[in-house]
XYZ file of C-alpha atoms in Angstrom:
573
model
C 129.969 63.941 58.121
C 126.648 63.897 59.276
C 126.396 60.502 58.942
C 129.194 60.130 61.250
C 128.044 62.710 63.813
C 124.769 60.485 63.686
C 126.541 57.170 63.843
C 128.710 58.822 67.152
C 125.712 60.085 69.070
C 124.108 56.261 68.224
C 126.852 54.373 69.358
C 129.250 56.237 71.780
C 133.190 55.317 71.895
C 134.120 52.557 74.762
C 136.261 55.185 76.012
C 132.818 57.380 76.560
C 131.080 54.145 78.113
C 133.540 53.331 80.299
C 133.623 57.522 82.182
C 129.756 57.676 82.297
C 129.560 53.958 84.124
C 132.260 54.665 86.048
C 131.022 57.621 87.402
C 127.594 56.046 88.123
C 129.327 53.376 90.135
C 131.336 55.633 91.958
C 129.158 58.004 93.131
C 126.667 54.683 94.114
C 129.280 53.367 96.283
C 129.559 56.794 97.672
C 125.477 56.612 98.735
C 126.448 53.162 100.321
C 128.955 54.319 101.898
C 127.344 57.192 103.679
C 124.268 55.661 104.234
C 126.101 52.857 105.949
C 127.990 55.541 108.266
C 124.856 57.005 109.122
C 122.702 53.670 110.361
C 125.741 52.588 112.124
C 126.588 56.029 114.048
C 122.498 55.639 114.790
C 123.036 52.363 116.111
C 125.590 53.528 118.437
C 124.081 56.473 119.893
C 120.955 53.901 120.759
C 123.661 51.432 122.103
C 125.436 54.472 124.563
C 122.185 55.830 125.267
C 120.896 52.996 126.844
C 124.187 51.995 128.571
C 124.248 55.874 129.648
C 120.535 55.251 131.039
C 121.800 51.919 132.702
C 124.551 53.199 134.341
C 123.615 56.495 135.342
C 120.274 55.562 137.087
C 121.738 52.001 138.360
C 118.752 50.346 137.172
C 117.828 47.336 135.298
C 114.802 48.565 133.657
C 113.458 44.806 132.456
C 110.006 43.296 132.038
C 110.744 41.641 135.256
C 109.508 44.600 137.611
C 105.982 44.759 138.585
C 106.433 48.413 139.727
C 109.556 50.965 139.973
C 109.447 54.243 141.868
C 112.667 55.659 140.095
C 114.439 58.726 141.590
C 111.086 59.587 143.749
C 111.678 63.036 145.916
C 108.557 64.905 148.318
C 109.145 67.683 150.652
C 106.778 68.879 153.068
C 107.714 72.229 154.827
C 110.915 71.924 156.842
C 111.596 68.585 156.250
C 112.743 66.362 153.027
C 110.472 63.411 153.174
C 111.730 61.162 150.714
C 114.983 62.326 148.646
C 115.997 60.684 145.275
C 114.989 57.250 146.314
C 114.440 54.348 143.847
C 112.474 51.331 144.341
C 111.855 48.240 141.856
C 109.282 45.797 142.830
C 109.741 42.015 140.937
C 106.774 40.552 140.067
C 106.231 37.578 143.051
C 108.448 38.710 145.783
C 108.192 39.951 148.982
C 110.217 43.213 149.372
C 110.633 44.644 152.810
C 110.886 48.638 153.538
C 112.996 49.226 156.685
C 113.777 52.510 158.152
C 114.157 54.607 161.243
C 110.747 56.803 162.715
C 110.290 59.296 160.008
C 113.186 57.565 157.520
C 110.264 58.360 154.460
C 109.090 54.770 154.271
C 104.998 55.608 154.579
C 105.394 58.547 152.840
C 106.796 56.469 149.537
C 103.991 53.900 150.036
C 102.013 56.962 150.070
C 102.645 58.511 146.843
C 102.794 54.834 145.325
C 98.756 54.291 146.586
C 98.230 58.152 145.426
C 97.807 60.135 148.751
C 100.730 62.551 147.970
C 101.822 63.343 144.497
C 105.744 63.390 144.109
C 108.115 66.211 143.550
C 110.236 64.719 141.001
C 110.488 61.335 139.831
C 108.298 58.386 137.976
C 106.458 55.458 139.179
C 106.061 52.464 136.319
C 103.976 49.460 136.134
C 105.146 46.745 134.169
C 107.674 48.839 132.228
C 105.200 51.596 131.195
C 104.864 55.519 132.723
C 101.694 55.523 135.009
C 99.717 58.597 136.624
C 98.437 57.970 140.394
C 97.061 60.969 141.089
C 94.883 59.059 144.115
C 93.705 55.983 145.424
C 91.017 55.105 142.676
C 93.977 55.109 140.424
C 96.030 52.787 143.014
C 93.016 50.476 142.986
C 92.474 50.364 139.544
C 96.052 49.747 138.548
C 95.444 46.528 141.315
C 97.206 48.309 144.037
C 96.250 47.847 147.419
C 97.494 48.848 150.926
C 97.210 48.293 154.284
C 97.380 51.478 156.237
C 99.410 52.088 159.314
C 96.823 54.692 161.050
C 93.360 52.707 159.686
C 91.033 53.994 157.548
C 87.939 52.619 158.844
C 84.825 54.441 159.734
C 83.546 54.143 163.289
C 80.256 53.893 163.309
C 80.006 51.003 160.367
C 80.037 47.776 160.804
C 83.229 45.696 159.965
C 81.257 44.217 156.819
C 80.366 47.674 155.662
C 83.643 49.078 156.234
C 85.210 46.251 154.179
C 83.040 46.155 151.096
C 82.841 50.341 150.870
C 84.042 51.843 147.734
C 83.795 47.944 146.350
C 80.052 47.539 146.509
C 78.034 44.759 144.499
C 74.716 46.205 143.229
C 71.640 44.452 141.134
C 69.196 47.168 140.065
C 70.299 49.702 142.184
C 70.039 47.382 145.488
C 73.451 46.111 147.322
C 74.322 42.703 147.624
C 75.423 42.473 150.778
C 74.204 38.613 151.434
C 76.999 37.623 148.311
C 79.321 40.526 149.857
C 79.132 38.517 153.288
C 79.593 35.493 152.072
C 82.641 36.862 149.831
C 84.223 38.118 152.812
C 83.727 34.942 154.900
C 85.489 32.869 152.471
C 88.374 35.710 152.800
C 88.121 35.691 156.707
C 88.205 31.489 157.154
C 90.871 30.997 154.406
C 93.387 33.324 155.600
C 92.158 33.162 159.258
C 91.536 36.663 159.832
C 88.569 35.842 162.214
C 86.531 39.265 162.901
C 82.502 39.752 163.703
C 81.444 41.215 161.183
C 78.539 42.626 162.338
C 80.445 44.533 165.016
C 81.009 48.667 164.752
C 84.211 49.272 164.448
C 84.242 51.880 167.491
C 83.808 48.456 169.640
C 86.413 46.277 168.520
C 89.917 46.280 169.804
C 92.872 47.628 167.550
C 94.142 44.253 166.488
C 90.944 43.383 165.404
C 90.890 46.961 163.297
C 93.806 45.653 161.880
C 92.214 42.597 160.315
C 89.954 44.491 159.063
C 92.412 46.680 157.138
C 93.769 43.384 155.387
C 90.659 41.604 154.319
C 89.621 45.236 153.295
C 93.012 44.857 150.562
C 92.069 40.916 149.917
C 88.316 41.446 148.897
C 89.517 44.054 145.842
C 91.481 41.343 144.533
C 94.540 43.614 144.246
C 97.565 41.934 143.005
C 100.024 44.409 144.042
C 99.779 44.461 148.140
C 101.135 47.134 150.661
C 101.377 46.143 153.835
C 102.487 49.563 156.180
C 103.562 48.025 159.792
C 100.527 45.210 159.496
C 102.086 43.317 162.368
C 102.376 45.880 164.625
C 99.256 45.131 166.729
C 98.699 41.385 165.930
C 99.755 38.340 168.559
C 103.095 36.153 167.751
C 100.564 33.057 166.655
C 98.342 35.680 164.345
C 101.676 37.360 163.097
C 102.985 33.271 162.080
C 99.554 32.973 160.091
C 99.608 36.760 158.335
C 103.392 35.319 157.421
C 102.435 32.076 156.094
C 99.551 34.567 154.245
C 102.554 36.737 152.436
C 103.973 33.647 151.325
C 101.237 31.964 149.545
C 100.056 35.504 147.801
C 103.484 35.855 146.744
C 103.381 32.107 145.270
C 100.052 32.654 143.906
C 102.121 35.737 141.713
C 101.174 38.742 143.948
C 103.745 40.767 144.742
C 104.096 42.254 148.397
C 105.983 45.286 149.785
C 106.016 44.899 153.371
C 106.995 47.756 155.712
C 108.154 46.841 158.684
C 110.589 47.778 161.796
C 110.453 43.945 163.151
C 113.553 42.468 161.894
C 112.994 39.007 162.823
C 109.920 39.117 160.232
C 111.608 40.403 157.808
C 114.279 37.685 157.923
C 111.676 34.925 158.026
C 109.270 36.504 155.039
C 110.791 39.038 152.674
C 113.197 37.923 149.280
C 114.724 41.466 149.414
C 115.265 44.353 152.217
C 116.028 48.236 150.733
C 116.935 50.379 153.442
C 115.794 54.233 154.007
C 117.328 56.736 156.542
C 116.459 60.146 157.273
C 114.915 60.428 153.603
C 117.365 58.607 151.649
C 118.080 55.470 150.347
C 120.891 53.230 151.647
C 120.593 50.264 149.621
C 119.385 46.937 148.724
C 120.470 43.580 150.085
C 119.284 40.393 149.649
C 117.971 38.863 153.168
C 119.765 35.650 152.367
C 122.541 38.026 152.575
C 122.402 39.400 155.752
C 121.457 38.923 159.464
C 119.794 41.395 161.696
C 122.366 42.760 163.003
C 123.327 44.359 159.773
C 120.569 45.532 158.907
C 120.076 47.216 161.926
C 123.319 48.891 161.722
C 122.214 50.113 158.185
C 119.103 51.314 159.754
C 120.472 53.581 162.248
C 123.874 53.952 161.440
C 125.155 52.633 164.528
C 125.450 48.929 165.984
C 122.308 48.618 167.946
C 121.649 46.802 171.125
C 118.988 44.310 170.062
C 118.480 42.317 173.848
C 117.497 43.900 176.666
C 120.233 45.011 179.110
C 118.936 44.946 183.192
C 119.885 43.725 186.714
C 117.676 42.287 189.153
C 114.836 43.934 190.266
C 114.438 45.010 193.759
C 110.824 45.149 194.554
C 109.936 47.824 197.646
C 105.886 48.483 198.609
C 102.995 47.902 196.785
C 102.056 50.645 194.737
C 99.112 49.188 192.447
C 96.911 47.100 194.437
C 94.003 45.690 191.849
C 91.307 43.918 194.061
C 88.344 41.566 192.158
C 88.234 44.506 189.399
C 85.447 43.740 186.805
C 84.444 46.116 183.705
C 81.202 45.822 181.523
C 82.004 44.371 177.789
C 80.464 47.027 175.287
C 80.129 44.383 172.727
C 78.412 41.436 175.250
C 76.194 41.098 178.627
C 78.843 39.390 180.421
C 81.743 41.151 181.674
C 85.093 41.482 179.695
C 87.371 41.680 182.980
C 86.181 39.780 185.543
C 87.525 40.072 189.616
C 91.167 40.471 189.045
C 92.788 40.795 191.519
C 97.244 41.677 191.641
C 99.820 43.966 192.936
C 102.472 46.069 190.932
C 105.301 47.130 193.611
C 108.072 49.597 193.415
C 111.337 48.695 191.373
C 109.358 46.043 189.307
C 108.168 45.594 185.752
C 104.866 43.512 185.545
C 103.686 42.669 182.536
C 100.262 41.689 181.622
C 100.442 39.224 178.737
C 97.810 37.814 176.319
C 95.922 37.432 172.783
C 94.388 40.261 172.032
C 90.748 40.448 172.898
C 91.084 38.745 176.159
C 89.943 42.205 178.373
C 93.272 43.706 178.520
C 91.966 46.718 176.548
C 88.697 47.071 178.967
C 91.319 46.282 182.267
C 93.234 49.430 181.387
C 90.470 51.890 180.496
C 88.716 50.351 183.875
C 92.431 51.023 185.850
C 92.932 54.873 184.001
C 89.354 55.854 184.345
C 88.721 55.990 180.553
C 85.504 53.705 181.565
C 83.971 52.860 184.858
C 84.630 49.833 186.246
C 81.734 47.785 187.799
C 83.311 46.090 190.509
C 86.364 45.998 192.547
C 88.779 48.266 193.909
C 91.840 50.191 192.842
C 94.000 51.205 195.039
C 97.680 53.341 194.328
C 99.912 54.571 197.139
C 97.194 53.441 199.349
C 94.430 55.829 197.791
C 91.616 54.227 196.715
C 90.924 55.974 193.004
C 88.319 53.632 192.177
C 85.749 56.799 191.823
C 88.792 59.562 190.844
C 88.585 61.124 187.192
C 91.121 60.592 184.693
C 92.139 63.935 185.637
C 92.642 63.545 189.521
C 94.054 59.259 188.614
C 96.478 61.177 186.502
C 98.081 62.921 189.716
C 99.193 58.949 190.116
C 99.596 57.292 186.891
C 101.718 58.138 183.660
C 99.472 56.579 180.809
C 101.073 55.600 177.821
C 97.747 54.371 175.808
C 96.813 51.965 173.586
C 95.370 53.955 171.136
C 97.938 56.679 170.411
C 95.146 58.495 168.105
C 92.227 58.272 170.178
C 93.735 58.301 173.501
C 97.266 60.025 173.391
C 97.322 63.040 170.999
C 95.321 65.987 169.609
C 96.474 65.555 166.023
C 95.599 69.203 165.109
C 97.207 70.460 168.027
C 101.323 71.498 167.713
C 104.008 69.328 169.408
C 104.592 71.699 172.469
C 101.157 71.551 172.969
C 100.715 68.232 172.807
C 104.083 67.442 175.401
C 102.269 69.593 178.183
C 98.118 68.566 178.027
C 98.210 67.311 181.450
C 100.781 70.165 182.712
C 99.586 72.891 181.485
C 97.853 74.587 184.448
C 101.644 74.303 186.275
C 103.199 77.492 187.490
C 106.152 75.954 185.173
C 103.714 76.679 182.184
C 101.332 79.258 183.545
C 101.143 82.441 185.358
C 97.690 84.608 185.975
C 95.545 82.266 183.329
C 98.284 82.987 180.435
C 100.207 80.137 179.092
C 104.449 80.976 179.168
C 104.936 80.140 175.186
C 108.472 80.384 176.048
C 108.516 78.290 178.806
C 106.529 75.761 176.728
C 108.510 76.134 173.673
C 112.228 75.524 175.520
C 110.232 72.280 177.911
C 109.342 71.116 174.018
C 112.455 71.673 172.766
C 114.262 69.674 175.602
C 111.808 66.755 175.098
C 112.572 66.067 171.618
C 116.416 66.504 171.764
C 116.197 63.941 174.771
C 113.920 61.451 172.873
C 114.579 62.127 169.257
C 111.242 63.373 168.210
C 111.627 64.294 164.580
C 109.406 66.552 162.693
C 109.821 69.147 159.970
C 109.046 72.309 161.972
C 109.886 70.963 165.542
C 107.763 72.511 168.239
C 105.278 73.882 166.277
C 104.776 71.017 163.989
C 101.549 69.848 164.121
C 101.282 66.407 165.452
C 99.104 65.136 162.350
C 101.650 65.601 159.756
C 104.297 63.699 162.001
C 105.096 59.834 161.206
C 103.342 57.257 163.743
C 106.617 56.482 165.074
C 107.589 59.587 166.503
C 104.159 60.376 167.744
C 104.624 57.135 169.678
C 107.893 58.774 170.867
C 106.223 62.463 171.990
C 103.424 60.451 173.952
C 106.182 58.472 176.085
C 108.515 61.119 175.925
C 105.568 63.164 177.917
C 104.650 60.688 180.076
C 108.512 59.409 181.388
C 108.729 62.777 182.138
C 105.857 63.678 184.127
C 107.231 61.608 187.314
C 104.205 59.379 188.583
C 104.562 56.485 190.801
C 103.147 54.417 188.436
C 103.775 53.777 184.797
C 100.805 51.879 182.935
C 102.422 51.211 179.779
C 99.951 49.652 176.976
C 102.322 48.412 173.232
C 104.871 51.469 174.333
C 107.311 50.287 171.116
C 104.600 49.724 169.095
C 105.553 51.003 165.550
C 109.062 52.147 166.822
C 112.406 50.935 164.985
C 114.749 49.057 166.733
C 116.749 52.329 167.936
C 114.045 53.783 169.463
C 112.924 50.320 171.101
C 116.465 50.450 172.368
C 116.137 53.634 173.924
C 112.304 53.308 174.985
C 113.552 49.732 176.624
C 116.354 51.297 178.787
C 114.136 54.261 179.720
C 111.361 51.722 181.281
C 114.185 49.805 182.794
C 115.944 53.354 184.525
C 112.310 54.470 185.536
C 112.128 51.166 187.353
C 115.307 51.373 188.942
C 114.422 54.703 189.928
C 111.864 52.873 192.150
C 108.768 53.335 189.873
C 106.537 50.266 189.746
C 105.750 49.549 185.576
C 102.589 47.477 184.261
C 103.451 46.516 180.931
C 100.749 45.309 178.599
C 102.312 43.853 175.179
C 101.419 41.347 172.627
C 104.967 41.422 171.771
C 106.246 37.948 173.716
C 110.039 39.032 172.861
C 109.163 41.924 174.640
C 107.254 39.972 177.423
C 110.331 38.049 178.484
C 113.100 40.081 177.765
C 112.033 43.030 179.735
C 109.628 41.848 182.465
C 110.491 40.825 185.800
C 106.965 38.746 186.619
C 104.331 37.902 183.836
C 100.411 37.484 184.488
C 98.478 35.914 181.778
C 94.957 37.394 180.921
C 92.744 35.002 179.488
C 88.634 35.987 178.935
C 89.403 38.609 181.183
C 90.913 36.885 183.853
C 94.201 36.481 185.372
C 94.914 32.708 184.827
C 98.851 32.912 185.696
C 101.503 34.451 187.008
C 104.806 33.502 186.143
C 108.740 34.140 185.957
C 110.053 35.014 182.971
C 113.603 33.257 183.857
C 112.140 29.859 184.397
C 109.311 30.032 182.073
C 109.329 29.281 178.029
C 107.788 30.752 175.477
C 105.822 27.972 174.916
C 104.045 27.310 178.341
C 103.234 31.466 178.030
C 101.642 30.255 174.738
C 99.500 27.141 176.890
C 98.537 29.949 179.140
C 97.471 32.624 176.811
C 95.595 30.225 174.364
C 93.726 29.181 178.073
C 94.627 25.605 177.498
C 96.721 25.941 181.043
C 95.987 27.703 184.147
C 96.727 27.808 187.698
C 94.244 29.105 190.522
C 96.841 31.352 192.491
C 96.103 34.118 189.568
C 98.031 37.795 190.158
C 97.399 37.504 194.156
C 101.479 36.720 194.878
C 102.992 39.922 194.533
């Protein structure tokens, strides 16, 4: 019996084989079987995460972005700068950022070069999470940018302004002679002529502006921001920074372009995304589209894009100019020399040129903001050749150049900023004591009427406001200040096509009104649309005068290159 316990233990019954493997196999299968439900429920929560991330963001998020500024939100106090907006970048294209004054568009360019630090959002280069907490990030990750108000440094030369914070050193000394020679290259290939041994304090603003881009071009970055870079340059200099974008874009750079000139952005950009009043509106391709709808996505309204006028009725002279000549800070000889024109009553004159020609150093000369050195000037038949800008001011409304050095206090509020030459009115002031209230409701009038916007309205200081709609509180002052004569120097430069609109049909009523207007503009659009007689200014001298209905844009070009001329000047009025 043993035996045969033995013999069973040694060699089991079939019957005994067949449970045990059968319940090894089973409970196998059973392992396969869940394992296999688990990797494949795995799978699918990947698969609908993704597609969840896809579809509720509304991205692509591909290798084939350079940089993406997803769901990027900043608020400053009162106002919502930039709310929720996504931006992707492709890697070689030229993407335009359009928007109203104040739509958000600097302020996103901002955050992406590391000035402000967003609220909420990311910003990713190449497909990977990046920190920019400032500009030596920006530069580091091969971001560069152009900005809107320069950052240049008066007193330094254009080469040292170029080559600071990018300096070339051999034991400890700079190597400025390779730096030069670096920047010459930069200057003659993309023909961004400057001196460079100039201060920047002398040169004019488009000038500054060149500056500003081979500042961008010597770092070598390879993602470019360009914030308004056309804004101050002539047609044949804006055709060149054009042809510029499109061969860094070729080379593999890739470009974001903000801009309110639509006609540019037609000719240049691959894609257009569209901001207003902090948000995003969308993205179109500009093969797309036409200007007119973009515009309308811009403002929200179908925009007027020519200039709308009857004939002008000229009455008596108002502006007499008589051989006026101003010293040139930057050479012995003078930078206007003997021009001589009127400006009458119900007309819009408009002194065209390249910039650099003496129309800067005419219009300090002709508002007192330097002394002239010959000539006379002469409005409503009082000679205010020797007046202060204070006492020329009882005369002209001065809408400046230079909206910085010339036009605002930045750190002063809005209201005070829409009454510095009114002030001392009984309107404003009683027994030395300014009327807050009376300022504050004047204010308050002026931006409803021109559309100032800002986050704390009156009180917001002027600093914090976007170029744009300190453009708008300068002429907005001036309009309204009711002067004879209106001596308006780039009045829509930086505006959006609304407020150029609006700024247009003002300049147009004041001249109906029987004001007499001298335009200066680099803008030849501009120049013939809204003019009613054109003088040319060529090495600061009037070498033409002509009429805007029988002329072409291309014999303005002979004229303001100096390749054509005629002797009879500005004299005709």
């Amino acid at each position: 019996m043993l035996a045969s316990m033995r013999q069973t233990k040694r060699y089991p019954s079939e019957t005994t084989i067949f449970t045990e493997n059968s319940r090894g196999n089973w409970y196998g299968t059973l392992q396969l079987f869940v394992g296999t439900i688990i990797i494949g429920s795995v799978i699918m929560a990947i698969v609908w995460l993704r597609k969840e991330r896809k579809v509720g963001d509304g991205m692509d998020h591909g290798q084939d972005y350079v940089i993406e500024m997803l769901h990027i939100t900043k608020e400053f106090p009162g106002i919502k700068a930039n709310d929720d907006i996504t931006l992707q970048l492709k890697r070689g294209e030229i993407h335009a950022l359009l928007g109203e004054n104040g739509a958000g568009k600097s302020t996103l360019m901002s955050i992406l070069f590391g000035m402000y630090q967003p609220d909420a959002g990311e910003i990713r280069k190449n497909g990977e999470v990046v920190s920019i907490k400032d500009p030596n990030d920006a530069t580091a990750l091969g971001i560069g940018m152009v900005h809107q108000h320069f950052k240049l440094i008066d007193v330094f030369t254009v080469l040292d302004n170029i080559i600071l914070g990018a300096e070339d050193t051999k034991l400890g000394f700079l190597k400025k002679k390779e730096a030069r020679a670096k920047v010459l290259d930069l200057s003659q290939r993309y023909g961004l002529k400057v001196d460079l041994d100039a201060k920047v304090e002398n040169i004019t603003v488009g000038m500054q502006q060149r500056v500003e881009i081979l500042k961008m071009l010597y770092r070598e970055n390879e993602i470019l921001i360009f914030d308004e870079p056309t804004a101050v340059l002539t047609p044949q200099e804006i055709d060149e920074l054009m042809k510029i974008m499109k061969n860094l874009a070729a080379e593999g750079k890739s470009i974001l372009f903000i801009s309110h000139k639509l006609n540019e952005i037609m000719a240049v950009a691959d894609r257009v995304t569209v901001l207003r009043k902090g948000q995003c509106i969308g993205t179109v391709e500009t093969k797309d589209t036409n200007q007119q709808a973009l515009s309308n996505m811009m403002v929200g309204r179908p925009v007027q894009l020519e200039v709308v006028k009857s004939e002008a009725k000229p009455g008596d002279v108002v502006l007499a100019v008589k051989d006026l000549c101003v010293h040139s800070k930057l050479h012995k000889k003078d930078a206007v020399h003997n021009v001589t024109f009127n400006v009458r009553a119900g007309e819009i004159v408009c002194i065209a040129g390249i910039d650099g020609n003496g129309q800067t150093e005419f219009i300090h000369g002709l508002t007192g903001l330097d002394k002239s050195s010959g000539g006379s000037i002469t409005v409503c038949g009082h000679d205010i050749s020797h007046y202060s800008i204070h006492h020329r001011g009882e005369y002209i409304s001065h809408i400046p150049e230079d909206r910085h050095k010339h036009g605002l206090v930045l750190d002063f509020t809005l209201e005070q900023n829409l009454v510095l030459q009114r002030y001392k009115e009984p309107q404003f002031e009683k027994g030395g004591f300014i009327k807050r209230d009376s300022v504050r409701s004047y204010a308050q009038q002026l931006i409803e009427k021109f559309d100032v916007r800002s986050g704390q309205g009156p009180i917001t200081v002027v600093r914090s406001m976007s170029g744009g709609n300190q453009q708008k509180a300068i002429i907005a002052r001036e309009l309204d200040r009711d002067k004879p004569l209106i001596v308006a120097v780039q009045p829509t430069r930086g505006l959006d096509v609304g407020a150029i609109e609006y700024i247009h049909s003002q300049l147009v009523a004041e001249r109906d009104r029987g004001k007499a207007v001298l335009l200066v503009s680099l803008e030849l659009d501009e120049v013939m649309s809204l003019s009613d007689r054109i003088l040319v200014m060529y090495e600061g001298e009037i070498v033409g005068q002509l009429d805007p209905k029988k002329t072409t844009v291309s014999e303005l070009g002979l004229y303001m290159s100096g390749a054509k001329r005629d002797n009879k000047g500005g004299d005709e009025a």
